[in-house]
């Protein structure tokens, strides 16, 4: 009878191991859940980061997006045997900022909370309103390069109206 019990336990352990590995792989393929919030001064990306330690987390700003990678390590407990290895150990996430968002990646901060969330704050930077922009013209026509102020939409930017007349 103990031989049958051993076979049953062995099959059960193999099934649990297979289920756990499949769950782990699925979790690793699925991106981290993230919320993207915006205030007047910054963007805030809030990622789910359960079981992560600060040393496990990598945060990067690339191509208008916050990228997060978490490489967790499984703890082993004395006197316990792993029956279901179901947690993914390598997790990735991305929060894409709105088109045209201007941020200061050097001023970004990341905070890992005790309850498993990672908060990445990216301060906004002001677009330089009214800056001079060079307008290149065809050099073959013998025309010169001019500079003009960019109109920021409030009518104070100066310059010509689209019909070529002066706004005054």
mmCIF file of C-alpha atoms in Angstrom:
data_model
loop_
_atom_site.group_PDB
_atom_site.id
_atom_site.type_symbol
_atom_site.label_atom_id
_atom_site.label_comp_id
_atom_site.label_asym_id
_atom_site.label_seq_id
_atom_site.Cartn_x
_atom_site.Cartn_y
_atom_site.Cartn_z
ATOM 1 C CA UNK A 1 0.000 0.000 0.000
ATOM 2 C CA UNK A 2 2.850 2.422 0.743
ATOM 3 C CA UNK A 3 4.185 1.845 -2.775
ATOM 4 C CA UNK A 4 0.856 3.028 -4.222
ATOM 5 C CA UNK A 5 0.910 6.016 -1.888
ATOM 6 C CA UNK A 6 4.450 6.888 -3.000
ATOM 7 C CA UNK A 7 3.431 6.668 -6.673
ATOM 8 C CA UNK A 8 0.356 8.834 -6.009
ATOM 9 C CA UNK A 9 2.408 11.438 -4.163
ATOM 10 C CA UNK A 10 5.012 11.409 -6.930
ATOM 11 C CA UNK A 11 2.361 11.960 -9.615
ATOM 12 C CA UNK A 12 0.698 14.661 -7.510
ATOM 13 C CA UNK A 13 4.018 16.445 -6.998
ATOM 14 C CA UNK A 14 4.770 16.294 -10.733
ATOM 15 C CA UNK A 15 1.329 17.731 -11.579
ATOM 16 C CA UNK A 16 1.687 20.544 -9.024
ATOM 17 C CA UNK A 17 5.186 21.289 -10.271
ATOM 18 C CA UNK A 18 3.949 21.499 -13.870
ATOM 19 C CA UNK A 19 1.032 23.745 -12.909
ATOM 20 C CA UNK A 20 3.322 25.993 -10.873
ATOM 21 C CA UNK A 21 5.849 26.328 -13.668
ATOM 22 C CA UNK A 22 3.099 27.154 -16.184
ATOM 23 C CA UNK A 23 1.665 29.800 -13.842
ATOM 24 C CA UNK A 24 5.145 31.234 -13.300
ATOM 25 C CA UNK A 25 5.823 31.442 -17.054
ATOM 26 C CA UNK A 26 2.455 33.069 -17.680
ATOM 27 C CA UNK A 27 3.138 35.688 -15.011
ATOM 28 C CA UNK A 28 6.553 36.415 -16.529
ATOM 29 C CA UNK A 29 5.070 36.929 -20.012
ATOM 30 C CA UNK A 30 2.287 39.222 -18.841
ATOM 31 C CA UNK A 31 3.386 42.841 -18.353
ATOM 32 C CA UNK A 32 3.211 44.346 -14.891
ATOM 33 C CA UNK A 33 -0.045 46.148 -14.190
ATOM 34 C CA UNK A 34 0.460 49.915 -14.257
ATOM 35 C CA UNK A 35 -1.550 53.103 -13.772
ATOM 36 C CA UNK A 36 -0.330 56.357 -15.321
ATOM 37 C CA UNK A 37 -1.438 59.539 -13.573
ATOM 38 C CA UNK A 38 -0.791 63.179 -14.440
ATOM 39 C CA UNK A 39 -0.677 66.342 -12.343
ATOM 40 C CA UNK A 40 0.233 69.898 -13.304
ATOM 41 C CA UNK A 41 3.864 69.206 -12.345
ATOM 42 C CA UNK A 42 4.571 65.526 -13.042
ATOM 43 C CA UNK A 43 3.570 62.119 -14.355
ATOM 44 C CA UNK A 44 3.263 59.253 -11.891
ATOM 45 C CA UNK A 45 3.498 55.617 -13.023
ATOM 46 C CA UNK A 46 2.310 53.149 -10.366
ATOM 47 C CA UNK A 47 3.327 49.526 -10.997
ATOM 48 C CA UNK A 48 2.299 46.396 -9.105
ATOM 49 C CA UNK A 49 5.546 44.959 -7.725
ATOM 50 C CA UNK A 50 4.557 42.229 -5.261
ATOM 51 C CA UNK A 51 7.363 40.547 -3.378
ATOM 52 C CA UNK A 52 10.058 42.827 -4.796
ATOM 53 C CA UNK A 53 12.940 44.288 -2.839
ATOM 54 C CA UNK A 54 14.535 47.582 -3.866
ATOM 55 C CA UNK A 55 17.671 45.743 -5.045
ATOM 56 C CA UNK A 56 15.487 43.624 -7.389
ATOM 57 C CA UNK A 57 14.066 46.628 -9.280
ATOM 58 C CA UNK A 58 15.489 48.402 -12.338
ATOM 59 C CA UNK A 59 13.794 51.581 -13.622
ATOM 60 C CA UNK A 60 14.733 53.268 -16.889
ATOM 61 C CA UNK A 61 13.309 56.086 -19.013
ATOM 62 C CA UNK A 62 13.518 55.184 -22.705
ATOM 63 C CA UNK A 63 11.793 56.668 -25.750
ATOM 64 C CA UNK A 64 8.908 58.448 -23.959
ATOM 65 C CA UNK A 65 8.231 55.516 -21.641
ATOM 66 C CA UNK A 66 9.097 54.293 -18.160
ATOM 67 C CA UNK A 67 10.433 50.722 -18.259
ATOM 68 C CA UNK A 68 10.568 48.551 -15.155
ATOM 69 C CA UNK A 69 12.233 45.164 -14.697
ATOM 70 C CA UNK A 70 11.965 43.163 -11.502
ATOM 71 C CA UNK A 71 14.202 40.150 -10.908
ATOM 72 C CA UNK A 72 12.888 38.543 -7.742
ATOM 73 C CA UNK A 73 14.508 35.711 -5.876
ATOM 74 C CA UNK A 74 12.670 32.875 -4.234
ATOM 75 C CA UNK A 75 13.235 32.503 -0.514
ATOM 76 C CA UNK A 76 13.827 29.033 0.856
ATOM 77 C CA UNK A 77 12.512 28.177 4.278
ATOM 78 C CA UNK A 78 14.240 25.598 6.417
ATOM 79 C CA UNK A 79 12.117 22.516 6.917
ATOM 80 C CA UNK A 80 9.856 23.264 3.921
ATOM 81 C CA UNK A 81 9.849 21.736 0.468
ATOM 82 C CA UNK A 82 8.731 23.633 -2.644
ATOM 83 C CA UNK A 83 5.426 22.128 -3.803
ATOM 84 C CA UNK A 84 4.125 24.806 -6.185
ATOM 85 C CA UNK A 85 6.638 27.237 -7.730
ATOM 86 C CA UNK A 86 3.950 29.569 -9.068
ATOM 87 C CA UNK A 87 5.436 33.079 -8.853
ATOM 88 C CA UNK A 88 7.256 34.563 -11.825
ATOM 89 C CA UNK A 89 10.758 35.655 -10.947
ATOM 90 C CA UNK A 90 11.451 38.051 -13.847
ATOM 91 C CA UNK A 91 8.745 40.652 -14.447
ATOM 92 C CA UNK A 92 8.652 43.547 -16.914
ATOM 93 C CA UNK A 93 6.419 46.583 -17.306
ATOM 94 C CA UNK A 94 6.139 49.730 -19.357
ATOM 95 C CA UNK A 95 4.181 52.972 -19.029
ATOM 96 C CA UNK A 96 4.110 55.049 -22.206
ATOM 97 C CA UNK A 97 3.726 58.781 -21.662
ATOM 98 C CA UNK A 98 1.273 60.795 -23.771
ATOM 99 C CA UNK A 99 2.543 62.029 -27.124
ATOM 100 C CA UNK A 100 4.487 65.246 -26.748
ATOM 101 C CA UNK A 101 5.032 64.860 -22.993
ATOM 102 C CA UNK A 102 8.137 66.744 -21.879
ATOM 103 C CA UNK A 103 9.777 65.353 -18.734
ATOM 104 C CA UNK A 104 13.048 65.563 -16.840
ATOM 105 C CA UNK A 105 14.316 61.949 -16.557
ATOM 106 C CA UNK A 106 17.244 63.135 -14.407
ATOM 107 C CA UNK A 107 14.763 64.436 -11.813
ATOM 108 C CA UNK A 108 12.756 61.194 -11.692
ATOM 109 C CA UNK A 109 12.240 59.376 -8.387
ATOM 110 C CA UNK A 110 11.165 55.798 -7.693
ATOM 111 C CA UNK A 111 9.653 54.534 -4.435
ATOM 112 C CA UNK A 112 8.937 50.896 -3.570
ATOM 113 C CA UNK A 113 6.223 50.659 -0.929
ATOM 114 C CA UNK A 114 5.842 48.027 1.791
ATOM 115 C CA UNK A 115 2.598 46.818 0.230
ATOM 116 C CA UNK A 116 4.090 45.986 -3.182
ATOM 117 C CA UNK A 117 3.727 49.008 -5.422
ATOM 118 C CA UNK A 118 6.445 50.871 -7.262
ATOM 119 C CA UNK A 119 5.842 54.584 -7.829
ATOM 120 C CA UNK A 120 7.895 56.336 -10.489
ATOM 121 C CA UNK A 121 7.477 60.111 -10.646
ATOM 122 C CA UNK A 122 8.746 62.076 -13.643
ATOM 123 C CA UNK A 123 8.689 65.873 -13.279
ATOM 124 C CA UNK A 124 7.364 67.796 -16.253
ATOM 125 C CA UNK A 125 9.461 70.471 -17.907
ATOM 126 C CA UNK A 126 8.015 73.601 -19.453
ATOM 127 C CA UNK A 127 8.243 74.016 -23.196
ATOM 128 C CA UNK A 128 10.087 77.221 -23.983
ATOM 129 C CA UNK A 129 7.297 79.480 -25.202
ATOM 130 C CA UNK A 130 8.145 82.259 -27.596
ATOM 131 C CA UNK A 131 11.561 80.858 -28.453
ATOM 132 C CA UNK A 132 13.251 81.820 -31.716
ATOM 133 C CA UNK A 133 13.192 79.100 -34.363
ATOM 134 C CA UNK A 134 15.248 79.240 -37.522
ATOM 135 C CA UNK A 135 13.277 78.826 -40.718
ATOM 136 C CA UNK A 136 15.494 77.466 -43.454
ATOM 137 C CA UNK A 137 14.740 78.432 -47.027
ATOM 138 C CA UNK A 138 15.966 77.055 -50.312
ATOM 139 C CA UNK A 139 19.564 78.261 -50.713
ATOM 140 C CA UNK A 140 19.414 77.727 -54.483
ATOM 141 C CA UNK A 141 16.824 80.490 -54.734
ATOM 142 C CA UNK A 142 19.212 82.880 -53.066
ATOM 143 C CA UNK A 143 16.909 83.574 -50.110
ATOM 144 C CA UNK A 144 18.182 84.007 -46.603
ATOM 145 C CA UNK A 145 17.531 82.161 -43.369
ATOM 146 C CA UNK A 146 15.180 84.085 -41.103
ATOM 147 C CA UNK A 147 14.265 83.740 -37.460
ATOM 148 C CA UNK A 148 10.865 84.352 -35.966
ATOM 149 C CA UNK A 149 9.084 83.898 -32.661
ATOM 150 C CA UNK A 150 6.883 80.842 -32.260
ATOM 151 C CA UNK A 151 3.242 81.760 -31.668
ATOM 152 C CA UNK A 152 2.080 79.995 -28.498
ATOM 153 C CA UNK A 153 -1.582 80.442 -29.368
ATOM 154 C CA UNK A 154 -2.261 83.534 -27.248
ATOM 155 C CA UNK A 155 -1.660 85.942 -30.105
ATOM 156 C CA UNK A 156 1.409 87.437 -28.386
ATOM 157 C CA UNK A 157 3.948 85.510 -30.445
ATOM 158 C CA UNK A 158 4.075 88.003 -33.278
ATOM 159 C CA UNK A 159 4.789 87.042 -36.846
ATOM 160 C CA UNK A 160 2.653 86.992 -39.971
ATOM 161 C CA UNK A 161 -0.855 85.614 -40.333
ATOM 162 C CA UNK A 162 -1.292 82.532 -42.571
ATOM 163 C CA UNK A 163 -2.517 84.774 -45.427
ATOM 164 C CA UNK A 164 0.824 86.602 -45.367
ATOM 165 C CA UNK A 165 -0.475 89.822 -43.823
ATOM 166 C CA UNK A 166 0.855 91.278 -40.610
ATOM 167 C CA UNK A 167 -1.405 90.673 -37.580
ATOM 168 C CA UNK A 168 -1.496 94.379 -36.575
#
